[in-house]
XYZ file of C-alpha atoms in Angstrom:
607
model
C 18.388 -3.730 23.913
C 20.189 -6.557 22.845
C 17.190 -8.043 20.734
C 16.803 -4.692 18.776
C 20.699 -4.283 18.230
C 21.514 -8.285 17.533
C 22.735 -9.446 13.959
C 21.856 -12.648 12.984
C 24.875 -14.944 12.164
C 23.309 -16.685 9.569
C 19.748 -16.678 7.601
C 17.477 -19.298 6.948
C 17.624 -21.358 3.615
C 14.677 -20.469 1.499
C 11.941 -23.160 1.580
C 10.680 -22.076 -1.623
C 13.985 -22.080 -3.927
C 13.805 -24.639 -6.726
C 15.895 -27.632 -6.819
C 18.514 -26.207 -9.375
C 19.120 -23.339 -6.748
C 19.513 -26.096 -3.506
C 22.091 -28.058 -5.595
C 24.308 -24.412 -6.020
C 23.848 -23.865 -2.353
C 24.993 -27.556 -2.020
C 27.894 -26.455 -4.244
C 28.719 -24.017 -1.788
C 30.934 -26.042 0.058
C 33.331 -27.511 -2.593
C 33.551 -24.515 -5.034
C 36.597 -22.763 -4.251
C 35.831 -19.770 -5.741
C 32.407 -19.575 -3.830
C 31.670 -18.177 -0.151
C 32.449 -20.898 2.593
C 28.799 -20.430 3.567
C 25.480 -19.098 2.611
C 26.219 -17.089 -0.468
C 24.909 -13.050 -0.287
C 22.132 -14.415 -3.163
C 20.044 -16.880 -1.288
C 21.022 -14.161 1.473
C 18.953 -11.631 -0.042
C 15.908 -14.002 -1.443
C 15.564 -15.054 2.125
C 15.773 -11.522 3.717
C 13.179 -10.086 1.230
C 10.612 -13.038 0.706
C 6.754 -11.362 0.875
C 8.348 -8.198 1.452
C 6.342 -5.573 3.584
C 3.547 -8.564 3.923
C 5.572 -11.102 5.101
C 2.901 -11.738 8.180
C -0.924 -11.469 8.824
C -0.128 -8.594 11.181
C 0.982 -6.211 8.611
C -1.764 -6.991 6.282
C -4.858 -6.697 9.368
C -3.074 -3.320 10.300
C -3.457 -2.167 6.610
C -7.525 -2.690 6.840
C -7.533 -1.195 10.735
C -5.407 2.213 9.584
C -4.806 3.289 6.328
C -7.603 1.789 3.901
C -9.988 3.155 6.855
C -8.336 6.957 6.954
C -8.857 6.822 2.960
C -12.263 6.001 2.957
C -11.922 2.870 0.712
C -13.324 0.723 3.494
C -15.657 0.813 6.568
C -16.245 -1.455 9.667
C -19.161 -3.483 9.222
C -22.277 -2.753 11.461
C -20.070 -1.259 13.931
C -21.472 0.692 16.949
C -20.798 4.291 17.324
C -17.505 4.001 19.065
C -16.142 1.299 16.524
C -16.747 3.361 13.543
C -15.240 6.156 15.491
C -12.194 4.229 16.851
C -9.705 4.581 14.225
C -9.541 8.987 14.550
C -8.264 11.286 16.789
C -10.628 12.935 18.947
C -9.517 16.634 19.467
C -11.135 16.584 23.207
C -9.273 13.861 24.206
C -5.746 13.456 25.591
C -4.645 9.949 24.045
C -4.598 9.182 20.311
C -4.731 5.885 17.945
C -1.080 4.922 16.957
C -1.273 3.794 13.378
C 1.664 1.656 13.807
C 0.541 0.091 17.251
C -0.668 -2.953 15.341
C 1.707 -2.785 12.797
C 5.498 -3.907 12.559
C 6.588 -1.577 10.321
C 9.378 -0.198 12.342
C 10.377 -3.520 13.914
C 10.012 -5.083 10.701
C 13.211 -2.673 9.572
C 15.296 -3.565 12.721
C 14.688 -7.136 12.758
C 14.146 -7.823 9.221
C 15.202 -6.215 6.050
C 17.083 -3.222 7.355
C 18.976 -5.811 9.542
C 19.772 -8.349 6.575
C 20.741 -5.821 4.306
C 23.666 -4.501 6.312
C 24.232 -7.819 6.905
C 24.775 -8.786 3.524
C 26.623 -5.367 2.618
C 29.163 -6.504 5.499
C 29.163 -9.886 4.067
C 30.237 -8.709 0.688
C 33.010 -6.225 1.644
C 34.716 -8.749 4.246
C 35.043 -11.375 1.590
C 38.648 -12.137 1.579
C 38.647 -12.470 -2.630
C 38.777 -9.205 -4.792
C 37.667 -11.105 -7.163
C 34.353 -12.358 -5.538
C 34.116 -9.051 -3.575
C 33.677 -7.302 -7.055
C 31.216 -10.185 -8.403
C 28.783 -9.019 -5.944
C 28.853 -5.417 -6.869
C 26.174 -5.134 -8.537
C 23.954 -6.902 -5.767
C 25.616 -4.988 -3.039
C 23.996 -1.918 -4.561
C 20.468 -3.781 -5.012
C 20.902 -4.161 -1.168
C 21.694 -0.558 -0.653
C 18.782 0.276 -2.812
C 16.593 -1.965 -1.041
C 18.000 -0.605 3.090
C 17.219 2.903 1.908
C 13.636 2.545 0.668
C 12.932 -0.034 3.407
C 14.435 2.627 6.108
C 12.400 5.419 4.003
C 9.439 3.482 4.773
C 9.912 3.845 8.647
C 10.810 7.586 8.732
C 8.205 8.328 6.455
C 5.313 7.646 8.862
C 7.113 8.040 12.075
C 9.599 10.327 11.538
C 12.734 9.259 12.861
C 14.551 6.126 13.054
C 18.129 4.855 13.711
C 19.769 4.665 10.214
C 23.606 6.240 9.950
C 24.320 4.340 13.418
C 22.106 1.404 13.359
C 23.512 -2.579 12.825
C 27.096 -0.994 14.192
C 26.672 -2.184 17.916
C 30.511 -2.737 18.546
C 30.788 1.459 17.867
C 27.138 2.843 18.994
C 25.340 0.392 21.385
C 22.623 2.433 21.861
C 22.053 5.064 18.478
C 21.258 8.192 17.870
C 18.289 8.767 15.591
C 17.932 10.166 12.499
C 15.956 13.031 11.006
C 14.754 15.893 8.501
C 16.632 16.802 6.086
C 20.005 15.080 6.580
C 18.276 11.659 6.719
C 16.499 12.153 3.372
C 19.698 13.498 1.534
C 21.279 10.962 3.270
C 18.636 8.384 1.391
C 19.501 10.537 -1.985
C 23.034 10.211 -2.081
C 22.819 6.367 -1.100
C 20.153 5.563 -4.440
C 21.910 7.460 -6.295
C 25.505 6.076 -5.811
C 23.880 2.664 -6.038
C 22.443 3.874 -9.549
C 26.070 4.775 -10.586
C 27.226 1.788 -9.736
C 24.544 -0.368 -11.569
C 24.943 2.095 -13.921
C 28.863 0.983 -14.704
C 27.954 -2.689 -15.743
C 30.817 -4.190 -13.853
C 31.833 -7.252 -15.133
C 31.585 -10.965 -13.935
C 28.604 -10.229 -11.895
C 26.431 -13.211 -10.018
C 23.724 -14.582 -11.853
C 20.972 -13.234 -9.661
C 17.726 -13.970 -11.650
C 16.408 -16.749 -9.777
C 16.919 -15.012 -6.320
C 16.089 -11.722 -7.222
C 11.625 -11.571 -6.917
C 11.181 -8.265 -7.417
C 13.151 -7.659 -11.574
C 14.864 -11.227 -12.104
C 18.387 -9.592 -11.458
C 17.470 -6.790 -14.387
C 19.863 -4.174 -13.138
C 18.269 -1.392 -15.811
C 14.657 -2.380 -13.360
C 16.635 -1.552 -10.661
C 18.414 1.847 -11.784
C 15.022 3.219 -12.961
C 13.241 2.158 -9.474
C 16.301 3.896 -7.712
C 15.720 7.117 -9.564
C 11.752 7.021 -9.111
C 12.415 6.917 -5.494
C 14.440 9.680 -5.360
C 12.001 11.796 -7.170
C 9.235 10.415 -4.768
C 11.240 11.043 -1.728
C 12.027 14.610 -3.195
C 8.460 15.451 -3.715
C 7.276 14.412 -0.607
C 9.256 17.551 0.823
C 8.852 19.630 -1.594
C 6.993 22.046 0.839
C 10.348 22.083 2.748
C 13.039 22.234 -0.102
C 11.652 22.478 -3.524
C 15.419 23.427 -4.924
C 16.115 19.739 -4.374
C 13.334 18.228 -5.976
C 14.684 20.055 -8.948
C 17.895 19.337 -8.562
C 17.250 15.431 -8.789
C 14.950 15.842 -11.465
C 17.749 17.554 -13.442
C 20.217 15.338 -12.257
C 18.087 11.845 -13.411
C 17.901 13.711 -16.861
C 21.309 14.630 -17.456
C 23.216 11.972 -16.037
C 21.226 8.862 -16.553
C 18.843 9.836 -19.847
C 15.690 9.901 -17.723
C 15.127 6.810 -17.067
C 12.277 5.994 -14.611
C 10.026 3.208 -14.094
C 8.337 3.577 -18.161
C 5.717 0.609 -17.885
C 3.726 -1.618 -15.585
C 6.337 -4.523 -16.448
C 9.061 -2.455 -14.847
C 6.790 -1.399 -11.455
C 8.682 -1.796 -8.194
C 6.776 -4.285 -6.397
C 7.466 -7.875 -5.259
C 5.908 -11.534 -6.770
C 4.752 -13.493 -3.675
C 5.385 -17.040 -2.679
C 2.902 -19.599 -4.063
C 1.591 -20.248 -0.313
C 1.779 -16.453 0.424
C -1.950 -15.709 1.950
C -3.328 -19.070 1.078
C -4.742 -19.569 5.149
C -6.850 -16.602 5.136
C -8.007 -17.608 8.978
C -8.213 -14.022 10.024
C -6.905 -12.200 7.231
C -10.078 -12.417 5.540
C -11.872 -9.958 7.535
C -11.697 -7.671 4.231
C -14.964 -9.582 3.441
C -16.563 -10.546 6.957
C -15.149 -7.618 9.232
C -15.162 -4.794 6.508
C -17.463 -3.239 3.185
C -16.536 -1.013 0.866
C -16.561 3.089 1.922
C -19.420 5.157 0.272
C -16.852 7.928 -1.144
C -15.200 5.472 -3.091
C -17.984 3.267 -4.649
C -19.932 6.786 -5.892
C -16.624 7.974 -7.607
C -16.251 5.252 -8.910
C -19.881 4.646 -10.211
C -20.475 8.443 -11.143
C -17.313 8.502 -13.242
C -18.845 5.093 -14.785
C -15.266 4.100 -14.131
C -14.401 0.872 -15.558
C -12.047 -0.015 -13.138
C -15.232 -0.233 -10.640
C -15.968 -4.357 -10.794
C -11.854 -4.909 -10.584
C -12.457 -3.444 -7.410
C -15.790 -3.592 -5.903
C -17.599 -6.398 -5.072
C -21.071 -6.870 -6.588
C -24.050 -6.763 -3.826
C -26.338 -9.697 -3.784
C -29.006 -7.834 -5.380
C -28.766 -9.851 -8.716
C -29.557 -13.207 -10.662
C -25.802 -14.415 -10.351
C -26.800 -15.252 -6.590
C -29.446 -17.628 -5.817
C -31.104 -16.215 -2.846
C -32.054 -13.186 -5.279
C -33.747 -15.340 -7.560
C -35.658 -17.123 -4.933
C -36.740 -14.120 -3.568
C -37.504 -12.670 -6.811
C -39.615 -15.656 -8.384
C -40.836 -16.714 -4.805
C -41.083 -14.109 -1.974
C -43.986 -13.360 -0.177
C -45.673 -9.876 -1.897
C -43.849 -7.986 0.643
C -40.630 -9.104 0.100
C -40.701 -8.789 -3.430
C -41.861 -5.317 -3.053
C -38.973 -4.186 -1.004
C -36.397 -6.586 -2.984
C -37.045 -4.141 -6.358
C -38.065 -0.632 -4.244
C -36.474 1.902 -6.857
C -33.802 3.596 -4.490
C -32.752 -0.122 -3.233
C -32.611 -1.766 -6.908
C -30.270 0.522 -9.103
C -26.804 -0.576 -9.079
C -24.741 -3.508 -7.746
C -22.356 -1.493 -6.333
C -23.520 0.367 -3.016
C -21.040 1.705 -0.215
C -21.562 2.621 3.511
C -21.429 5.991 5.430
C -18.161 6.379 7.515
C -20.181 8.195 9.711
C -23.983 8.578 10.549
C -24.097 11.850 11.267
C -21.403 12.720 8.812
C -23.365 11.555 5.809
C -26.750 13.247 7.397
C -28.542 9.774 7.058
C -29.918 7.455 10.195
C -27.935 3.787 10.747
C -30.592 2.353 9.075
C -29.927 -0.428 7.036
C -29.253 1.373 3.247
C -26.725 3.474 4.882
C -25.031 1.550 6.941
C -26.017 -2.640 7.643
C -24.809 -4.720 4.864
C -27.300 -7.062 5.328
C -31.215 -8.195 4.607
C -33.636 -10.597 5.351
C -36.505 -11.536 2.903
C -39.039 -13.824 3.353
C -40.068 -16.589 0.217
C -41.657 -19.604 -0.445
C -40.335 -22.854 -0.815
C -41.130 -26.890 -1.106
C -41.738 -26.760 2.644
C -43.362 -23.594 3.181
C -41.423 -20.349 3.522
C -37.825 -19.958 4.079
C -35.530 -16.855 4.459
C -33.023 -15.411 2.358
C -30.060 -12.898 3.624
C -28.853 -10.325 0.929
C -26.030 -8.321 1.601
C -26.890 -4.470 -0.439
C -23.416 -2.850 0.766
C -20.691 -4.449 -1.105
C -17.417 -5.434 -0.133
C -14.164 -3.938 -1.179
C -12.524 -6.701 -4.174
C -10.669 -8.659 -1.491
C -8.715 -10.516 -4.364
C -7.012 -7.614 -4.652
C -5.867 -8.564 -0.910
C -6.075 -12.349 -0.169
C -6.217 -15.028 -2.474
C -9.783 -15.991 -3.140
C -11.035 -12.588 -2.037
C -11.091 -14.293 1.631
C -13.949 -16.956 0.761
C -13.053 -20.901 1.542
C -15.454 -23.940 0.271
C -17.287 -22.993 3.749
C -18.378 -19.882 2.213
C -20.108 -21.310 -1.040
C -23.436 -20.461 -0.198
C -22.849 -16.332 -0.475
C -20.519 -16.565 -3.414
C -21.839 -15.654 -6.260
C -22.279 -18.332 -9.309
C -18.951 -16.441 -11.472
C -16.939 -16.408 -8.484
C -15.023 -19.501 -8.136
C -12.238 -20.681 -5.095
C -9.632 -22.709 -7.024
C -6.486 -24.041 -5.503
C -4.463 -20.667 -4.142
C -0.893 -21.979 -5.407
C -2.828 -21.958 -8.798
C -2.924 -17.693 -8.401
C -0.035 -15.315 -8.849
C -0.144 -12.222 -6.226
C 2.294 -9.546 -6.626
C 2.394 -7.021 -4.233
C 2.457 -3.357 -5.852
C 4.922 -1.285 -3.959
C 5.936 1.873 -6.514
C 3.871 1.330 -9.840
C 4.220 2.628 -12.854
C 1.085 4.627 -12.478
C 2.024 6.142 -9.615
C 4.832 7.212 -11.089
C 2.777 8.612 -13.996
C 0.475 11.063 -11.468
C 3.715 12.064 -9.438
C 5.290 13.585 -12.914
C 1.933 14.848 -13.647
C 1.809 16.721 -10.233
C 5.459 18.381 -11.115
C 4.819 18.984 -14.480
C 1.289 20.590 -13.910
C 3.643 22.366 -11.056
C 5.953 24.244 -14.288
C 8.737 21.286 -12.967
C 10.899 19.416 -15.373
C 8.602 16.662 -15.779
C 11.099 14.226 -18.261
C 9.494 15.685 -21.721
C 5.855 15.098 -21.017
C 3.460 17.113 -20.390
C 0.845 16.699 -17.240
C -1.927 15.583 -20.124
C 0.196 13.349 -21.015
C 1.030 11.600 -17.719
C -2.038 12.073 -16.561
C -3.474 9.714 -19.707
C -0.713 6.816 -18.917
C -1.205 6.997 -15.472
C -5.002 6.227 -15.787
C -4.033 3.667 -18.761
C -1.771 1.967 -16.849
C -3.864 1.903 -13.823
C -6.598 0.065 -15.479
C -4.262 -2.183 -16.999
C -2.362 -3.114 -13.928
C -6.177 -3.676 -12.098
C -7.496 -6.036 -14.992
C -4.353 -7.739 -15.394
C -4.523 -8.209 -11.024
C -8.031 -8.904 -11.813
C -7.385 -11.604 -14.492
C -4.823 -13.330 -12.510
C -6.539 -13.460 -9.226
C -9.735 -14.600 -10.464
C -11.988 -11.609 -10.300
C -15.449 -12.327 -12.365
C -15.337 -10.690 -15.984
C -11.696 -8.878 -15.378
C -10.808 -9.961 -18.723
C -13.391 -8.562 -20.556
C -12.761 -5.314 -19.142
C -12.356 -1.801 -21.361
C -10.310 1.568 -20.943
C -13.035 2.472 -23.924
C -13.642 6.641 -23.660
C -12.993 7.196 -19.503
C -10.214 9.589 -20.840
C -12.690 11.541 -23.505
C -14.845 12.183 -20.539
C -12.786 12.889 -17.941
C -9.227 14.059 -19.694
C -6.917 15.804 -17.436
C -8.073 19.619 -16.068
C -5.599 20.150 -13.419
C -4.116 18.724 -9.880
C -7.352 18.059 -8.639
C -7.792 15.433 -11.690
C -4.362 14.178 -10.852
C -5.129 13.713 -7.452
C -8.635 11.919 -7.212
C -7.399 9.553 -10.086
C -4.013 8.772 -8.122
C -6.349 8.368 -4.799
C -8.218 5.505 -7.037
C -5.433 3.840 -8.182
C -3.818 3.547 -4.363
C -6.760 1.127 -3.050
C -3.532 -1.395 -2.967
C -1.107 1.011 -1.583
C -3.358 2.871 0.866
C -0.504 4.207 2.756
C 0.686 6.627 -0.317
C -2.837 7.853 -0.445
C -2.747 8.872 3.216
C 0.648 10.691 2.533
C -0.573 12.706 -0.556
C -3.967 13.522 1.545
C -0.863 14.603 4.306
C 1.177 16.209 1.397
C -2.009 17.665 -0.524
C -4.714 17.875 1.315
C -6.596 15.905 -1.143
C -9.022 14.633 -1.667
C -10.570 16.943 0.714
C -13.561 16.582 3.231
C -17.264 16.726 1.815
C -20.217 16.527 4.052
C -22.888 13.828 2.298
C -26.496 15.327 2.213
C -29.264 12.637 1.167
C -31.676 14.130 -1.392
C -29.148 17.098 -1.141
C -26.764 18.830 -3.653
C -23.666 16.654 -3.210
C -20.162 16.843 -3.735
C -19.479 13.392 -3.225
C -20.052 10.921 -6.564
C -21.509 14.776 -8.294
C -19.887 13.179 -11.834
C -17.356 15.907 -11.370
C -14.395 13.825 -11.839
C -12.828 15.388 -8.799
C -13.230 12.577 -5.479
C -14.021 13.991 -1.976
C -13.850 12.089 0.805
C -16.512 11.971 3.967
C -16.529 14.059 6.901
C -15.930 13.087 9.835
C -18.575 14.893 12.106
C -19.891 12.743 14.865
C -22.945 14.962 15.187
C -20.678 17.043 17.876
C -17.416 17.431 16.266
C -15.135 16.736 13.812
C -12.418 14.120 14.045
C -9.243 13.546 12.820
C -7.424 11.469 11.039
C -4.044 10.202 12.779
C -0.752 11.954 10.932
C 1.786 9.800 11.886
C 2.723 6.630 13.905
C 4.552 6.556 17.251
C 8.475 5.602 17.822
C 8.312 2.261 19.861
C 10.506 2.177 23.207
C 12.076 -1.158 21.632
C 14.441 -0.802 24.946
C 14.753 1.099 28.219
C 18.545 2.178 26.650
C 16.512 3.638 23.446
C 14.397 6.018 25.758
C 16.927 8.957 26.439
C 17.779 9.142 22.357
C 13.960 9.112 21.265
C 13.643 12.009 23.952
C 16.031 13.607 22.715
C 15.200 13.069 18.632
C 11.625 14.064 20.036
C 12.891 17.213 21.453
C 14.921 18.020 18.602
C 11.937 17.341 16.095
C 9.588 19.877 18.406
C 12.275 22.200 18.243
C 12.091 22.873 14.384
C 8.693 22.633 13.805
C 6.292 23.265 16.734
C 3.427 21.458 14.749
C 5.221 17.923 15.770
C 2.795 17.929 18.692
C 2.786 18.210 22.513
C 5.024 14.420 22.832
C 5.961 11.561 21.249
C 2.575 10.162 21.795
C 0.608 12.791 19.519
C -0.301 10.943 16.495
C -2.256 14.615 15.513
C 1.012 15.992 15.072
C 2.902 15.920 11.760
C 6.321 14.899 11.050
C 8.888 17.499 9.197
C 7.773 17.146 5.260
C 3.917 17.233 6.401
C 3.956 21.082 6.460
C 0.126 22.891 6.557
């Protein structure tokens, strides 16, 4: 009880401040007119450094849950049960918690929930007016930054502490939160924190250097607040559609429409130079996982060019030795099966979720990601391993896509490993193209969609998706990202309704897998398409619209998980979550039969 409910005293100095910002934390302690101890600024860079990534759990529980449930990846010649792990099995009594792994929710209580009240309280007991008001502006980046932190939480579990948590002297043990009067709760806070922004109070702290996600631009942070409340809106829609209007009228009226209007001004947050540099386990996005069939034939039957920013080539060309060897030198059988027709027609090649699912045997096109051939050498005949499945871009992810010098024997000759301080990683959190498909969804919806039309967003969220990939791509070393073109993907496939807006936005979230699992929740798409070999397929049809596997295990179909579970974080806790459990079953009987029913949906996921 006491761990979840504790307030630090004091933060840690940030390790990776420069020298100029040590020697005015230095100057802390003989400026009068500063704080007598760690000032609210370092405060904040401190409380927010790698935000949502700041460990390798969060990042391993990201492959395990959500890029799994959204078909972008696949476990690697997994057995039966492995493949099947990660669902809900209607027959059975117990279901996979997506959060189990995760630290989402503790993250909030112990981290940046925490240290954001913490620094709020720190600014309004400062004993000077005149410092108080100096901090204005950053008290509301910290409100900003609580809310859509705390949003987080109750967006895939439901219900969290929030009016009464950090208060321990008044509620030692608080109530939790809920439905609608937590999320207009979350809308009044951004947008009194926009006002207030909004005012350009005077004399305000210098917060560039501590501020990693806009450099202390206060305009970044009004037009983040105001996407947020628009994306919180939407996301309950279903429940209260009057109020997504009312914000939408409300951002246009009072504050000129301003939303996030380019990638520059996407919410997300520029990592440490060490961030992910030991990829010890976290590199299981290229030894533990391959890419997900669904996703690599969208991708290849739209001829999208977003496909090598992020998909792996196979092995199953000249840039990797083995191939070569094989090709010039393999025994006649080898070389027959290297360049069978069906087995030598793209670089890019995905594997079934499910055997029985996809209508095609474990066999090793389907689903191993690896082959032997046999060739000749100097010394006789040696043996070459090709993988055919290809891996999800894990640059995208870790820095060097996962691979260390140990690994130079399966790299291919354009990928390189360089020093990882050398490579920027930025962590995308709410991008501008995301923002472009959610005002394409409400304006395609007869909403007030800020004076475009759904065409129109539509065309700059795809634009600015590609741009955001190959810039990601250029940065993080990708092969060939920089010669990368938009050329005419919109000529043939231009917007044609919410299923375009959908299947492009479910693209563009292979970095935020977690929004594409709540639109599937919100949406339904993209929906469920059973794969038939030989057959007449929905999946990768050239359609533009993207479907996503079944999930038959040759018996039934499974499920994927709807929500995560609220952790007992103390025996104290239990009687509240029974009774914010209760409550929640109470006004929607689809919340499942307990607390434990990751099937069931929280209040906005309404069928």
């Amino acid at each position: 009880m006491k761990q979840f409910h504790k307030i630090a005293l004091g933060l840690l100095a940030v390790a990776a401040l420069t020298q100029s910002c040590m020697k005015k934390m230095q100057d802390t302690n003989t400026d009068p007119n500063l704080l007598y101890d760690t000032r609210p600024e370092f405060l904040f860079t401190d409380a927010t450094k790698s935000y949502t990534l700041p460990g390798r759990t969060q990042l391993l529980n990201k492959y395990s849950t959500s890029l799994r449930y959204m078909q972008y990846i696949v476990g690697d010649n997994a057995d039966k049960d492995a493949m099947e792990a990660p669902y809900c099995d209607p027959g059975k009594v117990n279901f996979p918690d997506p959060g189990s792994d995760g630290t989402l929710y503790s993250d909030h209580f112990n981290g940046v929930g925490r240290d954001m009240s913490k620094i709020i309280d720190k600014i309004n007991n400062t004993e000077s007016p005149l410092l108080r008001n100096a901090y204005t502006d950053l008290k509301a980046i910290c409100t900003i930054m609580r809310v859509y932190d705390a949003w987080r939480v109750a967006d895939m579990y439901g219900a969290l502490p929030y009016s009464q948590a950090f208060r321990p002297t008044e509620y030692a043990v608080p109530d939790f939160d809920f439905n609608w009067t937590l999320y207009l709760q979350f809308d009044q806070e951004l947008k009194a924190s926009a006002d207030v922004l909004k005012a350009k109070s005077k004399d305000q702290k210098d917060i560039s250097k501590q501020d990693f996600f806009y450099g202390g631009k206060t305009d970044s942070w009004i037009k983040f607040a105001n996407t947020l409340r628009i994306k919180i809106a939407q996301r309950y829609e279903k429940r209260n559609a009057a109020h997504l209007a009312g914000v939408l009228t409300d951002i246009a009226g009072n504050y000129g429409s301003q939303i996030i209007s380019s990638n520059a001004e996407s919410f997300g947050y520029n990592n440490l130079q060490d961030w992910n540099n030991d990829v010890n386990d976290i590199n299981a996005i290229q030894n533990v996982y391959v890419s997900a069939f669904p996703f690599v034939e969208f991708l290849k039957s739209t001829r999208d060019p977003r496909l090598p920013l992020m998909v792996r080539e196979n092995d199953w060309g000249t840039n990797y030795k083995p191939y070569t060897s094989v090709r010039d030198f393999g025994i006649p059988a080898s070389k027959t099966e290297l360049n069978e027709p069906s087995r030598n027609t793209s670089r890019f090649m995905g594997k079934h979720v499910f055997s029985a699912s996809s209508g095609s045997a474990y066999d090793w096109w389907g689903q191993a990601k690896t082959h032997s051939f046999t060739y000749t050498s100097g010394s006789g005949t040696a043996t070459a391993t090709l993988n055919f499945i290809s891996l999800i871009q894990g640059r995208l992810f870790v820095k060097n896509g996962g691979f260390r010098d140990v690994d130079a024997n399966v790299m291919h000759d354009d990928e390189k490993i360089v020093d990882g301080n050398t490579i920027k990683m930025r962590t995308s959190l709410l991008s501008y193209a995301e923002t472009c498909f959610m005002m394409a969804e409400i304006a395609a919806k007869g909403g007030n969609s800020l004076g475009k039309s759904a065409a129109q967003w539509y065309d700059e969220g795809v634009t600015a998706s590609f741009n955001d990939y190959k810039q990601k791509g250029i940065e993080q070393g990708t092969p060939r990202a920089a010669d990368a073109q938009l050329g005419d993907f919109l000529t043939r496939y231009p917007y044609k309704g919410l299923e375009s807006v959908y299947s492009q936005a479910w693209v563009n979230f292979l970095t935020q897998p977690e929004e594409a699992w709540a639109m599937w929740k919100r949406t339904g798409y993209p929906q469920f398409s059973t794969y038939v070999p030989g057959g007449v397929n929905k999946i990768g049809d050239g359609s533009g619209i993207a479907y996503l596997e079944s999930l038959y295990t040759g018996s039934q179909n499974l499920l994927i998980p709807r929500r995560a579970v609220i952790p007992v974080s103390a025996t104290e806790m239990l009687g509240n979550i029974g009774n914010a459990v209760k409550a929640m079953q109470a006004k929607d009987a689809d919340y499942g039969v307990d607390r434990l029913d990751t099937r069931g949906r929280i209040w906005w996921d309404m069928k």
